[in-house]
mmCIF file of C-alpha atoms and ligand atoms in Angstrom:
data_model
loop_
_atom_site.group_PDB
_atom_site.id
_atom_site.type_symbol
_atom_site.label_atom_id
_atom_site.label_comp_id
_atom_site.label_asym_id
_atom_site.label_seq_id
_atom_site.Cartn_x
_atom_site.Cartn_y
_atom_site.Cartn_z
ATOM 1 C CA UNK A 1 -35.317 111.349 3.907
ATOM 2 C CA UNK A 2 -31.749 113.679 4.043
ATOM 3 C CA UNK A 3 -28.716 111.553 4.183
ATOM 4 C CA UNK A 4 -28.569 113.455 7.756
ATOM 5 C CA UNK A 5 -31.757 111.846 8.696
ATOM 6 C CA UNK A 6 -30.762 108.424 7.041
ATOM 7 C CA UNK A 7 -27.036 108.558 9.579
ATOM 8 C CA UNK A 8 -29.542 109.552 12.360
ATOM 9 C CA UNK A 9 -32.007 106.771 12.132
ATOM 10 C CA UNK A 10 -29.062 104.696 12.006
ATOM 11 C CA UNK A 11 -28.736 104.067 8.176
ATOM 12 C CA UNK A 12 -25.462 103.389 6.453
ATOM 13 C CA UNK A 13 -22.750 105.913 7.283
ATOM 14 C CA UNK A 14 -21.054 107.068 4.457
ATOM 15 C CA UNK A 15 -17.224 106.517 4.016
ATOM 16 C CA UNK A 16 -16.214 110.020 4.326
ATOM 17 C CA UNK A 17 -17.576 110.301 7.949
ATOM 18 C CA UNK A 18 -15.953 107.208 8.885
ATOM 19 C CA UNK A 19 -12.769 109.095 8.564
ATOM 20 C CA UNK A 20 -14.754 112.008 10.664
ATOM 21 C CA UNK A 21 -14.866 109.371 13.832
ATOM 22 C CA UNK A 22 -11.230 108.919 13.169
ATOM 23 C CA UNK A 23 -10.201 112.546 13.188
ATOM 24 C CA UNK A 24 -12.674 114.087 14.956
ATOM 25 C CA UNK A 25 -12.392 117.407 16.672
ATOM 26 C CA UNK A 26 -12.518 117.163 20.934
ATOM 27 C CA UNK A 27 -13.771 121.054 20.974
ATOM 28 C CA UNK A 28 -16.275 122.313 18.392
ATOM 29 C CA UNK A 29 -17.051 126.171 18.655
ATOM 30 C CA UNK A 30 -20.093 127.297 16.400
ATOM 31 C CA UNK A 31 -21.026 131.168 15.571
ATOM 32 C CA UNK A 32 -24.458 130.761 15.261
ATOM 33 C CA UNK A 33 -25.900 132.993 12.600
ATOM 34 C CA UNK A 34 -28.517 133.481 10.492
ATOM 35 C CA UNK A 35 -31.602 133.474 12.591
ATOM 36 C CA UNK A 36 -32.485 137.462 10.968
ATOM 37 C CA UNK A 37 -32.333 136.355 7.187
ATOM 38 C CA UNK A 38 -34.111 133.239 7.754
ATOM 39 C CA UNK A 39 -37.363 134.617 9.646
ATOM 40 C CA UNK A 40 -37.262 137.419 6.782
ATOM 41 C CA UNK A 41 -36.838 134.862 4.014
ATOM 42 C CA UNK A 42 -40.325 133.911 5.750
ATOM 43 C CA UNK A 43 -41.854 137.228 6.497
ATOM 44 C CA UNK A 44 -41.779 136.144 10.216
ATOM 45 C CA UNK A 45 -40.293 138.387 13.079
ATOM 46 C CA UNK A 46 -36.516 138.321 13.794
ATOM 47 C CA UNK A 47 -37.393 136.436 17.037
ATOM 48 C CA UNK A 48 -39.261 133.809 15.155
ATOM 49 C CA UNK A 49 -35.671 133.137 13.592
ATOM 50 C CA UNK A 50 -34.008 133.309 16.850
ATOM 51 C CA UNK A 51 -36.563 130.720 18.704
ATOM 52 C CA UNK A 52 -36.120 128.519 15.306
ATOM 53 C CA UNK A 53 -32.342 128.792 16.637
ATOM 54 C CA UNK A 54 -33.083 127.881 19.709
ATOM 55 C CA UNK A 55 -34.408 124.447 18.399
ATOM 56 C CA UNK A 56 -31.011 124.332 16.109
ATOM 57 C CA UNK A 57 -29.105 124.243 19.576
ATOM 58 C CA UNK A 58 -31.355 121.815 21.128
ATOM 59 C CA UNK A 59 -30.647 119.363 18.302
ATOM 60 C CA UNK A 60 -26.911 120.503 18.108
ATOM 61 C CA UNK A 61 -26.491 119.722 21.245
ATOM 62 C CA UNK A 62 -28.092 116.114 21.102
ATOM 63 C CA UNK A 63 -26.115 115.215 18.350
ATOM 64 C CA UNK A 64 -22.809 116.345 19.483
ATOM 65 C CA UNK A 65 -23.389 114.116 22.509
ATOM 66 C CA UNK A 66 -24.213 110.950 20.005
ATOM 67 C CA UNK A 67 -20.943 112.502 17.906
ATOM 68 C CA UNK A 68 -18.670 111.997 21.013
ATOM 69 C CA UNK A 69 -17.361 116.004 20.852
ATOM 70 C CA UNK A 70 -16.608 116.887 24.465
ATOM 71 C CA UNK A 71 -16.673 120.889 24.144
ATOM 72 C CA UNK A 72 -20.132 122.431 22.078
ATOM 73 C CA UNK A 73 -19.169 126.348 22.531
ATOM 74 C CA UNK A 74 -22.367 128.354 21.148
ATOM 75 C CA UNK A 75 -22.262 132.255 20.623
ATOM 76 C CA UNK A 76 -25.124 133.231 21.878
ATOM 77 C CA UNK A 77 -24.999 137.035 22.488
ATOM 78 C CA UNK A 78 -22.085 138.999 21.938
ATOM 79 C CA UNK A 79 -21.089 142.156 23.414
ATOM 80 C CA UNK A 80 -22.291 143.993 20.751
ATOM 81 C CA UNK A 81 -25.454 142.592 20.089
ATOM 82 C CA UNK A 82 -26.642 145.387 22.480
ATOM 83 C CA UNK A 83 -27.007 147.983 20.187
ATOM 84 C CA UNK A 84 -29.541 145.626 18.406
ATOM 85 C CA UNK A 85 -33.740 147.267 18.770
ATOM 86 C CA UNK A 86 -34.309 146.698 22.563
ATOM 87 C CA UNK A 87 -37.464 144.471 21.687
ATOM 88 C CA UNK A 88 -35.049 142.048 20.154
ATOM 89 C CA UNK A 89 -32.186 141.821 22.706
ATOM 90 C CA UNK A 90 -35.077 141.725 25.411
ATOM 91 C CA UNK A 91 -36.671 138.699 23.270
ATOM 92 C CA UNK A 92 -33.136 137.018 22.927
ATOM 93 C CA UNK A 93 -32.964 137.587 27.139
ATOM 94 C CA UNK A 94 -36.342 135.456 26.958
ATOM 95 C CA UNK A 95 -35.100 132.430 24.903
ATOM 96 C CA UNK A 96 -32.281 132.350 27.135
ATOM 97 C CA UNK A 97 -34.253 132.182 30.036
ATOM 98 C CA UNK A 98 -36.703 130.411 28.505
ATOM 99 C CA UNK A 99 -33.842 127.280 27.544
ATOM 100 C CA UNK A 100 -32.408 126.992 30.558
ATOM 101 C CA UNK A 101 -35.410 126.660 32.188
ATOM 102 C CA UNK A 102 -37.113 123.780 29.727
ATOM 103 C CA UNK A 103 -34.047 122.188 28.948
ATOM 104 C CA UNK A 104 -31.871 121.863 32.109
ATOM 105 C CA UNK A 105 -33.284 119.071 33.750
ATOM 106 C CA UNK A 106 -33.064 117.037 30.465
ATOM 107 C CA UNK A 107 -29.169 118.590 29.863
ATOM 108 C CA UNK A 108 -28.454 117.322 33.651
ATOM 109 C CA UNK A 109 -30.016 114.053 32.961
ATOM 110 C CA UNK A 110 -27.723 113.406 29.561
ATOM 111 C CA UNK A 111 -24.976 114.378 31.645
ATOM 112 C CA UNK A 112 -24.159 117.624 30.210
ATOM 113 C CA UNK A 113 -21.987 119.967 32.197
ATOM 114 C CA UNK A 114 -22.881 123.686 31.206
ATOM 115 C CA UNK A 115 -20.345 126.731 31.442
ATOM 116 C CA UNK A 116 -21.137 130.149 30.542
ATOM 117 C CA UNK A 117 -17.932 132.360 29.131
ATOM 118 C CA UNK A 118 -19.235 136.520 29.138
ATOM 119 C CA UNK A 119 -18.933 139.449 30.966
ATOM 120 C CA UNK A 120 -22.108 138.962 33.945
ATOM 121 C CA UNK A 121 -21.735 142.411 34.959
ATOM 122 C CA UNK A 122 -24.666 144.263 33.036
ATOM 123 C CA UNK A 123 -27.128 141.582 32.515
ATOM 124 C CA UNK A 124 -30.851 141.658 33.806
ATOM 125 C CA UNK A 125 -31.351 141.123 37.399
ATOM 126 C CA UNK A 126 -32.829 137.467 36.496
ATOM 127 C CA UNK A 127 -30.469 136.245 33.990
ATOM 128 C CA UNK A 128 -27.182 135.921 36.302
ATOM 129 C CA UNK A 129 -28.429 133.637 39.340
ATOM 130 C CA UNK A 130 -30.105 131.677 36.759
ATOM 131 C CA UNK A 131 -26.611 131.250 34.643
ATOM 132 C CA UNK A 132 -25.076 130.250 37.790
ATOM 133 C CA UNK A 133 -27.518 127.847 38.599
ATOM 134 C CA UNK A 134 -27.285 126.137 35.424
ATOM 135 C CA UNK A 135 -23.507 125.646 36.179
ATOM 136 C CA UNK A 136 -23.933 124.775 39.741
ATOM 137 C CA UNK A 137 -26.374 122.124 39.029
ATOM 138 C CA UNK A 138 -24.807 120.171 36.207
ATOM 139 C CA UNK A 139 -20.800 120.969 38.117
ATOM 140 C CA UNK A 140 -19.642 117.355 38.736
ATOM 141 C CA UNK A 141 -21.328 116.328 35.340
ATOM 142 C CA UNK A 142 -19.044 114.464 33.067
ATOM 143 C CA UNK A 143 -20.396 113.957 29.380
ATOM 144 C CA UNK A 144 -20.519 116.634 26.966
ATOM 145 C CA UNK A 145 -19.233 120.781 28.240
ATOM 146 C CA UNK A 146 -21.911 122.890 26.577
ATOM 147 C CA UNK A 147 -20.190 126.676 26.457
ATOM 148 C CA UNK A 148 -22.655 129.043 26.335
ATOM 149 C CA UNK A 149 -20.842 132.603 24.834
ATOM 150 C CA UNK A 150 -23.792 135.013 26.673
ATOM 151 C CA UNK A 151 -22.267 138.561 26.677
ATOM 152 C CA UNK A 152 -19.035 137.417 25.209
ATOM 153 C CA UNK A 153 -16.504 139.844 23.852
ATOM 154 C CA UNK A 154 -13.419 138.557 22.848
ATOM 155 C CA UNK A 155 -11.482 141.768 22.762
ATOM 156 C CA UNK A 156 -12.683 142.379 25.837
ATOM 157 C CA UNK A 157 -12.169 138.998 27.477
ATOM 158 C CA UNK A 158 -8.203 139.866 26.496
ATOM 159 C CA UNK A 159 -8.358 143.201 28.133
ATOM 160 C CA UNK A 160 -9.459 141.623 31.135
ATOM 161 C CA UNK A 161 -6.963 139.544 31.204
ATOM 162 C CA UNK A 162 -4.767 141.953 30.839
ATOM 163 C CA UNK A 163 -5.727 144.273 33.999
ATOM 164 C CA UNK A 164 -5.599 141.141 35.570
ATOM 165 C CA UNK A 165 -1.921 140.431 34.804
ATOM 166 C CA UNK A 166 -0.918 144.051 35.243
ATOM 167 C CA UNK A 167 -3.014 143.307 39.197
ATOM 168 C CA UNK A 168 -1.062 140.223 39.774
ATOM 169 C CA UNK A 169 2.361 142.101 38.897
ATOM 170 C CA UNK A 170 1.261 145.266 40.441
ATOM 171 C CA UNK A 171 0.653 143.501 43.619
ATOM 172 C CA UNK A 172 4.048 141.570 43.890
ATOM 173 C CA UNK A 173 2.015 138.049 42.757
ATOM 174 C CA UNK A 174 3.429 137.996 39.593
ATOM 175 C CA UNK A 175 6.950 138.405 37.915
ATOM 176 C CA UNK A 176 6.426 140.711 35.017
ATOM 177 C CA UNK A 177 8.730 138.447 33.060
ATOM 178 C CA UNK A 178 6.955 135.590 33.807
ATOM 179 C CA UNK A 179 4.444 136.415 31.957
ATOM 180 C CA UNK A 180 3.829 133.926 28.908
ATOM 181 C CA UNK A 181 1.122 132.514 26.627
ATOM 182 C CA UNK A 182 0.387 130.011 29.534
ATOM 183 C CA UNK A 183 -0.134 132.801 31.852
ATOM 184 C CA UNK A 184 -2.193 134.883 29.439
ATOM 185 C CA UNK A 185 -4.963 131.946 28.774
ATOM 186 C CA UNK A 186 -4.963 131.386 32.531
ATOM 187 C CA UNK A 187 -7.003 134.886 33.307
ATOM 188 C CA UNK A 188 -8.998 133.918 30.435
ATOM 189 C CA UNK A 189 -12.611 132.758 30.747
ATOM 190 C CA UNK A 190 -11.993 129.457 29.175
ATOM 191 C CA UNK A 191 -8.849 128.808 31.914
ATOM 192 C CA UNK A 192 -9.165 125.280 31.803
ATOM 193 C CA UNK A 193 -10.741 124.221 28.393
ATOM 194 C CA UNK A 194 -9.533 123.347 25.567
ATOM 195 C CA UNK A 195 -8.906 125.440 22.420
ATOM 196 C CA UNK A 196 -11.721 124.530 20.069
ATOM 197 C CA UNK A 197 -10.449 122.702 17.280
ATOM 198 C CA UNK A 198 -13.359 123.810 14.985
ATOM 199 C CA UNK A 199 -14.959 126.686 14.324
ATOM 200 C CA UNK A 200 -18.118 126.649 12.424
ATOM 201 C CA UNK A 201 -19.373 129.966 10.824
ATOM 202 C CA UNK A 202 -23.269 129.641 9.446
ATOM 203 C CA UNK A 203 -25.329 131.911 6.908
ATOM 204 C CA UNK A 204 -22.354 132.304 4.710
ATOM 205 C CA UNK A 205 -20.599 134.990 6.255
ATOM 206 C CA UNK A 206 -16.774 134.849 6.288
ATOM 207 C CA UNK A 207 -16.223 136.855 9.651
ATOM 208 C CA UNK A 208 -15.078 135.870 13.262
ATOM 209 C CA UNK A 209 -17.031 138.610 15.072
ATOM 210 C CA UNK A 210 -14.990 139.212 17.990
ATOM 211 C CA UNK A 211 -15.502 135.335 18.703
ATOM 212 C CA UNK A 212 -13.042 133.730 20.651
ATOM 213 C CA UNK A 213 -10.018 135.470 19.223
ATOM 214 C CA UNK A 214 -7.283 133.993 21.421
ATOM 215 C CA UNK A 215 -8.353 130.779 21.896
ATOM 216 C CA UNK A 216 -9.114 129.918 17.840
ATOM 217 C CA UNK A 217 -5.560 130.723 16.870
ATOM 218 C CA UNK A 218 -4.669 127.017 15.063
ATOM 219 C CA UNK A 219 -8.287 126.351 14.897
ATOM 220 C CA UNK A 220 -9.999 125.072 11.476
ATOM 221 C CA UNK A 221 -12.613 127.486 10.382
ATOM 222 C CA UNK A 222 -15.467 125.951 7.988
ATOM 223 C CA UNK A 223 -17.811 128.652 6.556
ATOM 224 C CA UNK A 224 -21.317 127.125 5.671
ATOM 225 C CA UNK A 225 -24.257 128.791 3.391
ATOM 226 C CA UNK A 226 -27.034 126.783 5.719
ATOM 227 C CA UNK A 227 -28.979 129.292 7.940
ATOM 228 C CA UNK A 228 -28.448 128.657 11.842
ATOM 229 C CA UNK A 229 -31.880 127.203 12.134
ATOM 230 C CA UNK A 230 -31.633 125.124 9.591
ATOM 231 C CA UNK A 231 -28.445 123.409 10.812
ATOM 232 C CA UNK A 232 -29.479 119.714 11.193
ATOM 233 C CA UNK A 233 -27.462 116.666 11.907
ATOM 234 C CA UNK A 234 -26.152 116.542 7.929
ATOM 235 C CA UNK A 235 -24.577 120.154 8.003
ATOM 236 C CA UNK A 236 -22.397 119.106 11.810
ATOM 237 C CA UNK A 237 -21.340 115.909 9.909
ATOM 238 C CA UNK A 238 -20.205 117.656 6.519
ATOM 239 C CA UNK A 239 -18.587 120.311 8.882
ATOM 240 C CA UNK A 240 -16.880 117.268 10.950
ATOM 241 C CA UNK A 241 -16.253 115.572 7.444
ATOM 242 C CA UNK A 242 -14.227 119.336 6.318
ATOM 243 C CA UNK A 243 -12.681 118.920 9.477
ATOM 244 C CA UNK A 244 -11.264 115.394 9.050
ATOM 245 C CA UNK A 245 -9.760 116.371 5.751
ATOM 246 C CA UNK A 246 -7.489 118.906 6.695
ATOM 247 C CA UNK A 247 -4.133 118.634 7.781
ATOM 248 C CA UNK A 248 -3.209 120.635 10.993
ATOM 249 C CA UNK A 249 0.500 121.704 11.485
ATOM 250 C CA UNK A 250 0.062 123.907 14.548
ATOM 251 C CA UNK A 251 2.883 125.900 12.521
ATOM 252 C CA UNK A 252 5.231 123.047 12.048
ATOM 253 C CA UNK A 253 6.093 120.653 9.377
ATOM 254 C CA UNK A 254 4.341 117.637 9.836
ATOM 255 C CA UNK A 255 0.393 117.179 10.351
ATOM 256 C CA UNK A 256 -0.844 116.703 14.054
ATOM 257 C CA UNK A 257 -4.055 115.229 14.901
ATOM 258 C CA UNK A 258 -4.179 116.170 18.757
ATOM 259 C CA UNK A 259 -4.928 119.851 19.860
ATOM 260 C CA UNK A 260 -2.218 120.836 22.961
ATOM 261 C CA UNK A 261 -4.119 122.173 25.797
ATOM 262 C CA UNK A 262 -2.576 125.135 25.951
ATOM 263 C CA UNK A 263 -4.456 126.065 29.358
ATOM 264 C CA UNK A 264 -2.193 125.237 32.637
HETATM 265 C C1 FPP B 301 -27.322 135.626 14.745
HETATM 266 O O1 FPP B 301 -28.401 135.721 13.853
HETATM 267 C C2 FPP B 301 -27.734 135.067 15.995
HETATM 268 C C3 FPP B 301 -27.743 135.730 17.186
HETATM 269 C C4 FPP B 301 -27.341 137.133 17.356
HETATM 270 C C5 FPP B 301 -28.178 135.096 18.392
HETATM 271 C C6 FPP B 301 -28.006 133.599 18.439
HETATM 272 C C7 FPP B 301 -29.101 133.121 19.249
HETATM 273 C C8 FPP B 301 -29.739 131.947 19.105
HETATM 274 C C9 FPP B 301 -29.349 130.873 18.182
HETATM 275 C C10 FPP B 301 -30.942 131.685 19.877
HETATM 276 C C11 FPP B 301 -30.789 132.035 21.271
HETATM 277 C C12 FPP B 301 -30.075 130.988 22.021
HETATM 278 C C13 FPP B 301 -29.928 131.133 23.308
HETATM 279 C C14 FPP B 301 -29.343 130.050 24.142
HETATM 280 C C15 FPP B 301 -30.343 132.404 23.893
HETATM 281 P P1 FPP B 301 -28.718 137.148 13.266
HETATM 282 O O2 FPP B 301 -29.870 137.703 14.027
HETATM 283 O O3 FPP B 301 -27.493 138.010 13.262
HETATM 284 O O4 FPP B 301 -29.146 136.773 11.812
HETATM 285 P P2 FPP B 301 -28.991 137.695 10.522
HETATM 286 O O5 FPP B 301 -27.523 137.976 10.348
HETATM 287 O O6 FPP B 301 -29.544 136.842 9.430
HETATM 288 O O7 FPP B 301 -29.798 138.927 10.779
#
């Protein structure tokens, strides 16, 4: 049994996690990679990596609920996974489908709200309503945020923003000079979240990837070798632990253990 396994089964909990409950991060933000390199490790299919990763999220999920993080932010599909062979974006469409379909009734009953952050313009006919339904149906729930990044572009989520500041000005709502950092993350997708506090990079791969570029400014980045769907309980906890360690100065002097929303 993994020391993961051992925490899970409610075994002892080791010292250094205790100080992870202490200091733990309110928004976690995870690129999830890996899925290709571990089905080929195999000699399986790409999508048999990516529906591996599907059960990595399932069980990410679940135990950031038991962890007490209140914002799970997954990249699922990024802008530019469209140039990826059509038979595997159209089998990543599936999975999507496919987990929102199996899984929302049990999400709703754990009291999980979900959001979705990504452009919905230019997604199957199928996939939008049911994105929308996911959020509609879990709205007033008040346990864990799962973000779901679904045809996220970060660049592009700051262009956007942009048009819509140069709208608001063009239009007399807006004061060009009152336009600030505050009024920036406010035509962002993630308006009223959080910055995530951690962002966890899997498969060893020291990159952002276009993922959530404004938002992880003064966020703590840990880089793990683990494959996305092999990510178990053990690898969140040693990220957490990583986490716990570090001293955050949000540019000043002294070391602050509360994120600012910086969201109005
Ligand atoms: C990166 O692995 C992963 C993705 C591009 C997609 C992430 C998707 C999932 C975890 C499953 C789908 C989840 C939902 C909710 C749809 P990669 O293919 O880039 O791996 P590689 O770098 O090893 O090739």
């Amino acid at each position: 049994m993994s020391d993961g396994e051992n925490r899970e089964a409610g075994g002892a909990v080791s010292e250094s996690s205790a100080v992870a409950r202490e200091n733990a991060p309110r928004h976690v933000a995870i690129i999830m990679d890996g899925n290709g390199r571990w089905a080929a490790q195999r000699k399986l299919p790409r999508l048999e990596g990516h529906r591996r990763g599907v059960e990595a999220l399932r069980r990410t999920v679940r135990n950031a609920i038991d962890l007490g993080i209140a914002y799970l932010t997954v990249y699922s599909f990024s802008s530019e996974n469209w140039s990826r062979p059509v038979d595997e974006v159209s089998g990543l469409m599936f999975l999507l489908k496919r987990f929102i379909r199996n899984d929302l009734a049990e999400l709703h009953a754990n009291n999980v709200r979900i959001r979705v952050i990504g452009a919905r313009e230019g997604l199957p006919g199928d996939i939008a309503p049911l994105l929308a339904e996911a959020e509609d149906v879990t709205r007033a729930n008040t346990g864990l945020v799962l973000v779901i990044a679904f045809n996220y572009g970060g660049r592009q989520e700051i262009v956007a923003a942009a048009r819509a500041l140069a709208q608001d000005v063009a239009a007399g709502r807006l004061d060009a000079n009152a336009i600030d950092a505050d009024a920036f993350a406010a035509r962002l997708y993630t308006a009223d979240m959080p910055d995530p506090d951690l962002v966890i990079r899997t498969s060893g791969e020291l990159r952002i990837s276009n993922f959530l570029p404004w938002q992880s400014a003064y966020a703590e980045f840990v880089f793990t070798p683990t494959l996305w769907p092999d990510f178990d309980r053990a690898a969140l906890e040693a990220a957490l632990d990583e986490f716990a360690r570090r001293e955050r100065r949000f540019g000043g002097v002294d070391a602050v253990h509360h994120v600012k929303k910086t969201a109005s």
